[in-house]
C-alpha cells in the first residue's frame, strides 16, 4: 500500500506540475493587480446609426470585414454584462453595446498573460474548467498521500507543522477580513 501511495504521489505530482505552476503564477499576477486585459490590443468604434440594425450579428461581421478587422472564431452573439453582447473567444472578443443613436463596438485581442489569467479564473471553455477541478481533487489526494507516506516516521513534526500552518492560515485570514 505504501509503495502504491509513493508512486501515486510522485507520478500525479509530476503530471499536474504544469497546472500547479500555471495556477501559482497567475494567482500571484492577479494578486499583484494584473488582470485579463493586461497588454491587450484594444480598439473602440462609435458607430452612429439612424436605426438599429435588423440583424446585429450580420451588421457587426460586415463592419469588421469592411474595416479589415479580425473576425472572431466564434461569431455567435451572446449576452454579456448588462446590455452588452459579445462574440469571440477568450483570446479575441468583440463587445457590442447598443446606444440610443448607434453602437459602441470594441475589439480586444488578449495577451498570453491575459489568457492565462482567464484560465485561472475559469472564464474559458468547459474542458479546461473540468481539468481544473480534476487538478484540485488530485492536489488534495497528493497532500493526503504525502501525509500517509510520512505519517509513521515523522508523525510528531508533521502534526506540529500542520497545526502551525492551520494557525497561521486562520490568523492571516481573520486579520485580512
Coordinates of N, CA and C in Angstrom, one line a residue:
X1 N 0.8 -1.2 0.0 CA 0.0 0.0 0.0 C 0.9 1.3 0.0
X2 N 1.9 1.3 0.8 CA 2.8 2.4 0.9 C 3.5 2.7 -0.4
X3 N 3.9 1.6 -1.0 CA 4.6 1.7 -2.3 C 3.7 2.3 -3.4
X4 N 2.4 1.9 -3.4 CA 1.4 2.4 -4.3 C 1.2 3.9 -4.0
X5 N 1.1 4.3 -2.8 CA 1.0 5.7 -2.4 C 2.2 6.5 -2.9
X6 N 3.4 6.0 -2.7 CA 4.6 6.7 -3.2 C 4.5 6.9 -4.7
X7 N 4.2 5.9 -5.4 CA 4.1 6.0 -6.9 C 3.0 7.0 -7.3
X8 N 1.8 6.9 -6.7 CA 0.7 7.7 -7.0 C 1.1 9.2 -6.7
X9 N 1.7 9.4 -5.5 CA 2.2 10.7 -5.1 C 3.1 11.3 -6.1
X10 N 4.1 10.6 -6.5 CA 5.2 11.0 -7.4 C 4.7 11.3 -8.8
X11 N 4.0 10.3 -9.3 CA 3.5 10.5 -10.7 C 2.4 11.5 -10.9
X12 N 1.5 11.5 -10.0 CA 0.4 12.6 -10.1 C 1.0 14.0 -9.9
X13 N 2.0 14.1 -9.0 CA 2.6 15.4 -8.8 C 3.3 15.8 -10.1
X14 N 4.0 14.9 -10.7 CA 4.7 15.3 -12.0 C 3.7 15.6 -13.1
X15 N 2.6 14.8 -13.2 CA 1.7 15.1 -14.2 C 1.0 16.5 -14.0
X16 N 0.7 16.8 -12.8 CA 0.0 18.1 -12.6 C 0.9 19.2 -12.3
X17 N 2.2 19.1 -12.3 CA 3.1 20.1 -12.0 C 2.9 21.3 -13.0
X18 N 2.7 21.1 -14.3 CA 2.5 22.3 -15.1 C 1.2 23.1 -14.7
X19 N 0.2 22.4 -14.3 CA -1.0 23.0 -13.9 C -0.8 23.8 -12.6
X20 N 0.0 23.2 -11.7 CA 0.3 23.9 -10.4 C 1.1 25.2 -10.7
X21 N 2.1 25.1 -11.6 CA 2.9 26.3 -11.9 C 2.0 27.4 -12.6
X22 N 1.1 27.0 -13.5 CA 0.1 27.9 -14.1 C -0.7 28.6 -13.0
X23 N -1.3 27.9 -12.1 CA -2.2 28.5 -11.1 C -1.4 29.3 -10.1
X24 N -0.2 28.9 -9.7 CA 0.6 29.7 -8.8 C 1.1 31.0 -9.5
X25 N 1.5 30.9 -10.7 CA 2.0 32.1 -11.4 C 0.8 33.1 -11.6
X26 N -0.3 32.6 -12.2 CA -1.4 33.5 -12.5 C -2.0 34.0 -11.2
X27 N -2.0 33.2 -10.1 CA -2.5 33.7 -8.8 C -1.7 34.9 -8.3
X28 N -0.4 34.8 -8.4 CA 0.5 35.9 -7.9 C 0.3 37.1 -8.8
X29 N 0.2 36.9 -10.1 CA -0.1 38.0 -11.1 C -1.4 38.7 -10.7
X30 N -2.4 37.9 -10.5 CA -3.7 38.5 -10.2 C -3.7 39.3 -8.8
X31 N -3.0 38.7 -7.9 CA -2.9 39.4 -6.6 C -2.1 40.7 -6.8
X32 N -1.2 40.8 -7.7 CA -0.4 42.0 -8.0 C -1.2 43.0 -8.9
X33 N -2.4 42.7 -9.2 CA -3.2 43.6 -10.0 C -3.2 43.4 -11.5
X34 N -2.6 42.4 -11.9 CA -2.6 42.1 -13.4 C -3.9 41.3 -13.7
X35 N -4.7 41.9 -14.6 CA -6.0 41.3 -15.0 C -5.9 40.8 -16.4
X36 N -7.1 40.2 -16.8 CA -7.1 39.6 -18.2 C -6.9 40.5 -19.3
X37 N -7.0 41.9 -19.1 CA -6.8 42.8 -20.2 C -5.4 43.3 -20.2
X38 N -4.5 42.7 -19.5 CA -3.1 43.1 -19.4 C -2.4 43.0 -20.8
X39 N -1.9 44.1 -21.3 CA -1.2 44.2 -22.6 C -2.1 43.8 -23.8
X40 N -3.4 43.9 -23.6 CA -4.4 43.5 -24.7 C -4.4 44.6 -25.7
X41 N -4.6 44.2 -27.0 CA -4.7 45.2 -28.1 C -6.2 45.5 -28.2
X42 N -6.6 46.7 -27.9 CA -8.0 47.1 -27.9 C -8.2 48.2 -28.9
X43 N -9.4 48.1 -29.5 CA -9.9 49.2 -30.4 C -11.3 49.4 -30.0
X44 N -11.7 50.7 -30.2 CA -13.1 51.1 -29.9 C -13.7 51.9 -31.1
X45 N -14.9 51.6 -31.4 CA -15.6 52.3 -32.5 C -17.0 52.7 -32.1
X46 N -17.3 54.0 -32.2 CA -18.6 54.5 -32.0 C -19.3 54.7 -33.4
X47 N -20.3 53.9 -33.6 CA -20.9 53.9 -34.9 C -22.3 54.6 -34.8
X48 N -22.4 55.7 -35.5 CA -23.7 56.4 -35.5 C -24.7 55.8 -36.5
X49 N -25.9 55.5 -36.0 CA -26.9 54.9 -36.8 C -28.3 55.6 -36.6
X50 N -29.0 55.7 -37.6 CA -30.4 56.3 -37.5 C -31.3 55.3 -36.9
X51 N -31.1 54.0 -37.3 CA -32.0 53.0 -36.7 C -31.2 51.7 -36.4
X52 N -31.7 51.0 -35.5 CA -31.0 49.7 -35.0 C -30.9 48.7 -36.2
X53 N -29.8 48.0 -36.4 CA -29.7 47.0 -37.5 C -30.7 45.9 -37.2
X54 N -31.3 45.4 -38.3 CA -32.2 44.3 -38.2 C -31.5 43.0 -37.7
X55 N -30.4 42.7 -38.3 CA -29.5 41.6 -37.9 C -28.2 42.1 -37.4
X56 N -28.1 42.2 -36.1 CA -27.0 42.8 -35.4 C -25.7 42.0 -35.7
X57 N -25.8 40.7 -35.7 CA -24.7 39.8 -35.9 C -24.1 40.1 -37.3
X58 N -25.0 40.1 -38.3 CA -24.5 40.3 -39.7 C -23.9 41.7 -39.8
X59 N -24.5 42.7 -39.2 CA -24.0 44.1 -39.3 C -22.6 44.2 -38.7
X60 N -22.4 43.6 -37.6 CA -21.1 43.6 -36.9 C -20.1 42.9 -37.8
X61 N -20.4 41.7 -38.3 CA -19.4 41.0 -39.1 C -19.1 41.8 -40.4
X62 N -20.1 42.4 -41.0 CA -19.8 43.2 -42.2 C -18.9 44.4 -41.8
X63 N -19.2 45.0 -40.6 CA -18.4 46.2 -40.2 C -16.9 45.7 -40.0
X64 N -16.7 44.6 -39.4 CA -15.4 44.1 -39.2 C -14.6 43.8 -40.5
X65 N -15.4 43.2 -41.4 CA -14.8 42.9 -42.8 C -14.4 44.2 -43.5
X66 N -15.3 45.2 -43.5 CA -15.1 46.4 -44.2 C -14.0 47.2 -43.7
X67 N -13.7 47.1 -42.4 CA -12.7 47.8 -41.7 C -11.4 47.0 -41.5
X68 N -11.4 45.8 -42.2 CA -10.2 44.9 -42.2 C -9.8 44.6 -40.8
X69 N -10.8 44.3 -39.9 CA -10.5 43.9 -38.6 C -10.7 42.3 -38.5
X70 N -10.0 41.8 -37.5 CA -10.1 40.3 -37.3 C -11.5 39.8 -37.0
X71 N -11.9 38.7 -37.7 CA -13.2 38.1 -37.4 C -13.0 37.1 -36.3
X72 N -13.8 37.1 -35.3 CA -13.6 36.2 -34.2 C -13.9 34.7 -34.6
X73 N -13.3 33.8 -33.9 CA -13.5 32.4 -34.2 C -14.9 31.9 -34.0
X74 N -15.6 32.5 -33.0 CA -17.0 32.2 -32.7 C -17.8 33.5 -32.9
X75 N -18.6 33.5 -34.0 CA -19.3 34.7 -34.3 C -20.7 34.7 -33.8
X76 N -21.1 33.8 -32.9 CA -22.4 33.8 -32.3 C -22.5 34.9 -31.3
X77 N -23.5 35.7 -31.3 CA -23.7 36.8 -30.3 C -24.2 36.2 -29.0
X78 N -23.6 36.6 -27.9 CA -24.0 36.1 -26.6 C -24.2 37.3 -25.7
X79 N -25.2 37.2 -24.8 CA -25.4 38.2 -23.8 C -24.2 38.3 -22.8
X80 N -23.9 39.5 -22.4 CA -22.8 39.7 -21.5 C -23.3 40.6 -20.4
X81 N -22.4 41.2 -19.7 CA -22.8 42.1 -18.6 C -23.8 43.2 -19.0
X82 N -24.9 43.3 -18.3 CA -25.9 44.3 -18.6 C -26.5 44.2 -20.0
X83 N -26.4 45.3 -20.8 CA -27.0 45.2 -22.1 C -25.9 45.0 -23.2
X84 N -24.8 44.5 -22.8 CA -23.7 44.3 -23.8 C -23.8 42.9 -24.3
X85 N -23.4 42.7 -25.6 CA -23.4 41.4 -26.3 C -21.9 41.2 -26.7
X86 N -21.5 39.9 -26.8 CA -20.2 39.7 -27.2 C -20.2 38.5 -28.3
X87 N -19.1 38.5 -29.1 CA -18.8 37.4 -29.9 C -17.3 37.1 -29.9
X88 N -16.9 35.9 -30.0 CA -15.5 35.6 -29.9 C -15.2 34.6 -28.9
X89 N -13.9 34.6 -28.5 CA -13.4 33.6 -27.5 C -12.6 34.4 -26.5
X90 N -11.9 33.6 -25.6 CA -11.1 34.2 -24.6 C -9.9 35.0 -25.2
X91 N -9.4 34.5 -26.3 CA -8.3 35.1 -27.0 C -8.6 36.4 -27.7
X92 N -9.7 36.5 -28.4 CA -10.2 37.6 -29.1 C -11.7 37.8 -29.0
X93 N -12.1 38.9 -28.6 CA -13.5 39.2 -28.3 C -13.9 40.5 -29.0
X94 N -15.2 40.5 -29.4 CA -15.8 41.7 -29.9 C -17.0 42.0 -29.0
X95 N -17.0 43.2 -28.4 CA -18.1 43.6 -27.5 C -18.9 44.6 -28.2
X96 N -20.2 44.4 -28.1 CA -21.2 45.3 -28.7 C -22.1 45.9 -27.7
X97 N -22.2 47.2 -27.6 CA -23.2 47.8 -26.8 C -24.1 48.7 -27.6
X98 N -25.4 48.5 -27.5 CA -26.4 49.3 -28.3 C -26.6 50.6 -27.6
X99 N -26.4 51.7 -28.3 CA -26.6 53.0 -27.8 C -27.9 53.6 -28.4
X100 N -28.3 54.7 -27.8 CA -29.6 55.3 -28.3 C -29.4 55.7 -29.8
X101 N -28.2 56.2 -30.2 CA -28.0 56.7 -31.6 C -27.0 55.8 -32.3
X102 N -26.8 54.6 -31.9 CA -25.9 53.7 -32.7 C -25.3 52.6 -31.9
X103 N -24.1 52.3 -32.1 CA -23.4 51.1 -31.5 C -22.0 51.6 -30.9
X104 N -21.7 51.0 -29.8 CA -20.3 51.1 -29.3 C -19.7 49.7 -29.6
X105 N -18.7 49.6 -30.4 CA -18.1 48.3 -30.8 C -16.7 48.3 -30.3
X106 N -16.3 47.3 -29.5 CA -14.9 47.2 -29.0 C -14.3 45.9 -29.4
X107 N -13.1 45.9 -29.8 CA -12.4 44.6 -30.0 C -11.3 44.5 -29.0
X108 N -11.0 43.3 -28.6 CA -9.9 43.1 -27.6 C -9.2 41.8 -28.0
X109 N -7.9 41.9 -28.3 CA -7.1 40.7 -28.5 C -6.2 40.6 -27.3
X110 N -6.4 39.6 -26.5 CA -5.7 39.4 -25.2 C -4.2 38.9 -25.4
X111 N -3.4 39.3 -24.5 CA -2.0 38.8 -24.5 C -2.0 37.4 -23.9
X112 N -0.9 36.7 -24.0 CA -0.8 35.3 -23.4 C -1.0 35.4 -21.9
X113 N -0.5 36.4 -21.2 CA -0.7 36.6 -19.8 C -2.2 36.8 -19.5
X114 N -2.9 37.6 -20.3 CA -4.3 37.8 -20.1 C -5.1 36.5 -20.3
X115 N -4.7 35.7 -21.2 CA -5.4 34.4 -21.5 C -5.1 33.5 -20.3
X116 N -3.9 33.5 -19.7 CA -3.6 32.7 -18.6 C -4.4 33.1 -17.4
X117 N -4.6 34.4 -17.2 CA -5.5 34.9 -16.1 C -6.9 34.4 -16.2
X118 N -7.4 34.4 -17.5 CA -8.8 33.9 -17.7 C -8.8 32.4 -17.4
X119 N -7.8 31.6 -17.7 CA -7.7 30.2 -17.3 C -7.8 30.1 -15.8
X120 N -7.1 30.9 -15.1 CA -7.1 30.8 -13.6 C -8.5 31.1 -13.1
X121 N -9.2 32.0 -13.7 CA -10.5 32.4 -13.2 C -11.6 31.5 -13.8
X122 N -11.2 30.5 -14.6 CA -12.2 29.6 -15.1 C -13.2 30.3 -16.0
X123 N -12.8 31.3 -16.7 CA -13.7 32.1 -17.7 C -13.3 31.7 -19.1
X124 N -13.2 30.3 -19.3 CA -12.8 29.7 -20.6 C -13.7 28.5 -20.8
X125 N -13.4 27.8 -21.8 CA -14.2 26.6 -22.2 C -14.3 25.6 -21.1
X126 N -15.3 24.7 -21.2 CA -15.6 23.7 -20.1 C -14.4 22.7 -20.0
X127 N -13.7 22.4 -21.1 CA -12.7 21.4 -21.0 C -11.6 21.7 -19.9
X128 N -11.2 23.0 -20.0 CA -10.1 23.4 -19.0 C -10.7 23.5 -17.6
X129 N -12.0 23.9 -17.5 CA -12.6 24.0 -16.2 C -12.7 22.6 -15.5
X130 N -13.1 21.6 -16.3 CA -13.2 20.3 -15.8 C -11.8 19.8 -15.4
X131 N -10.8 20.0 -16.2 CA -9.4 19.6 -15.9 C -9.0 20.3 -14.6
X132 N -9.4 21.6 -14.4 CA -9.0 22.3 -13.2 C -9.6 21.7 -11.9
X133 N -10.9 21.2 -12.1 CA -11.5 20.5 -10.9 C -10.8 19.2 -10.6
X134 N -10.4 18.5 -11.7 CA -9.7 17.2 -11.5 C -8.3 17.5 -10.9
X135 N -7.7 18.6 -11.3 CA -6.4 19.0 -10.7 C -6.6 19.3 -9.2
X136 N -7.6 20.0 -8.8 CA -7.9 20.3 -7.4 C -8.1 19.1 -6.6
X137 N -8.8 18.1 -7.1 CA -9.0 16.9 -6.4 C -7.7 16.1 -6.2
X138 N -6.9 16.0 -7.3 CA -5.6 15.3 -7.2 C -4.7 16.1 -6.3
X139 N -4.8 17.4 -6.2 CA -3.9 18.1 -5.3 C -4.2 17.7 -3.9
X140 N -5.5 17.6 -3.6 CA -5.8 17.2 -2.2 C -5.4 15.7 -2.0
X141 N -5.6 14.9 -3.0 CA -5.2 13.5 -2.8 C -3.6 13.4 -2.7
X142 N -2.9 14.2 -3.4 CA -1.5 14.2 -3.3 C -1.0 14.6 -1.9
X143 N -1.6 15.6 -1.4 CA -1.3 16.0 0.0 C -1.6 14.9 1.0
X144 N -2.8 14.3 0.8 CA -3.2 13.2 1.7 C -2.2 12.0 1.6
X145 N -1.8 11.6 0.3 CA -0.9 10.5 0.2 C 0.5 10.9 0.8
X146 N 0.9 12.1 0.6 CA 2.1 12.5 1.2 C 2.1 12.4 2.7
X147 N 1.0 12.8 3.3 CA 0.8 12.7 4.8 C 0.9 11.2 5.2
X148 N 0.2 10.4 4.5 CA 0.2 8.9 4.8 C 1.6 8.3 4.7
X149 N 2.3 8.7 3.7 CA 3.7 8.2 3.4 C 4.6 8.6 4.6
X150 N 4.5 9.8 5.1 CA 5.4 10.3 6.1 C 4.8 10.1 7.6
X151 N 3.6 9.6 7.7 CA 2.9 9.5 9.0 C 3.7 8.8 10.1
X152 N 4.3 7.7 9.8 CA 4.9 6.9 10.9 C 6.3 7.5 11.2
X153 N 7.1 7.8 10.2 CA 8.4 8.3 10.5 C 8.5 9.7 11.2
X154 N 7.7 10.6 10.7 CA 7.7 12.0 11.1 C 6.4 12.5 11.7
X155 N 5.7 11.6 12.4 CA 4.4 11.9 12.8 C 4.3 13.2 13.7
X156 N 5.1 13.3 14.7 CA 5.1 14.4 15.6 C 5.4 15.7 14.9
X157 N 6.4 15.8 14.1 CA 6.8 17.0 13.4 C 5.7 17.4 12.4
X158 N 5.1 16.3 11.8 CA 4.1 16.6 10.8 C 2.9 17.2 11.4
X159 N 2.5 16.8 12.6 CA 1.4 17.3 13.3 C 1.7 18.8 13.7
X160 N 2.9 19.0 14.2 CA 3.3 20.3 14.7 C 3.2 21.3 13.5
X161 N 3.8 20.9 12.3 CA 3.7 21.8 11.2 C 2.3 22.0 10.6
X162 N 1.5 21.0 10.7 CA 0.1 21.1 10.3 C -0.6 22.1 11.2
X163 N -0.5 22.0 12.5 CA -1.1 22.9 13.4 C -0.6 24.3 13.2
X164 N 0.7 24.4 13.0 CA 1.3 25.7 12.7 C 0.7 26.4 11.5
X165 N 0.6 25.6 10.4 CA 0.1 26.1 9.2 C -1.4 26.5 9.3
X166 N -2.1 25.7 10.1 CA -3.6 26.0 10.4 C -3.7 27.3 11.1
X167 N -2.9 27.5 12.2 CA -2.9 28.7 13.0 C -2.6 29.9 12.1
X168 N -1.5 29.8 11.3 CA -1.1 31.0 10.5 C -2.2 31.3 9.5
X169 N -2.8 30.2 8.9 CA -3.8 30.5 7.9 C -5.0 31.2 8.5
X170 N -5.5 30.7 9.7 CA -6.6 31.3 10.3 C -6.3 32.8 10.8
X171 N -5.1 33.0 11.3 CA -4.8 34.4 11.8 C -4.7 35.3 10.6
X172 N -4.0 34.9 9.5 CA -3.9 35.8 8.4 C -5.3 36.1 7.7
X173 N -6.1 35.0 7.7 CA -7.5 35.2 7.2 C -8.3 36.1 8.1
X174 N -8.2 36.0 9.4 CA -9.0 36.8 10.3 C -8.6 38.2 10.3
X175 N -7.3 38.5 10.2 CA -6.8 39.8 10.2 C -7.1 40.5 8.8
X176 N -7.2 39.7 7.8 CA -7.5 40.3 6.4 C -9.0 40.5 6.1
X177 N -9.9 39.9 6.9 CA -11.3 40.1 6.6 C -11.9 41.3 7.3

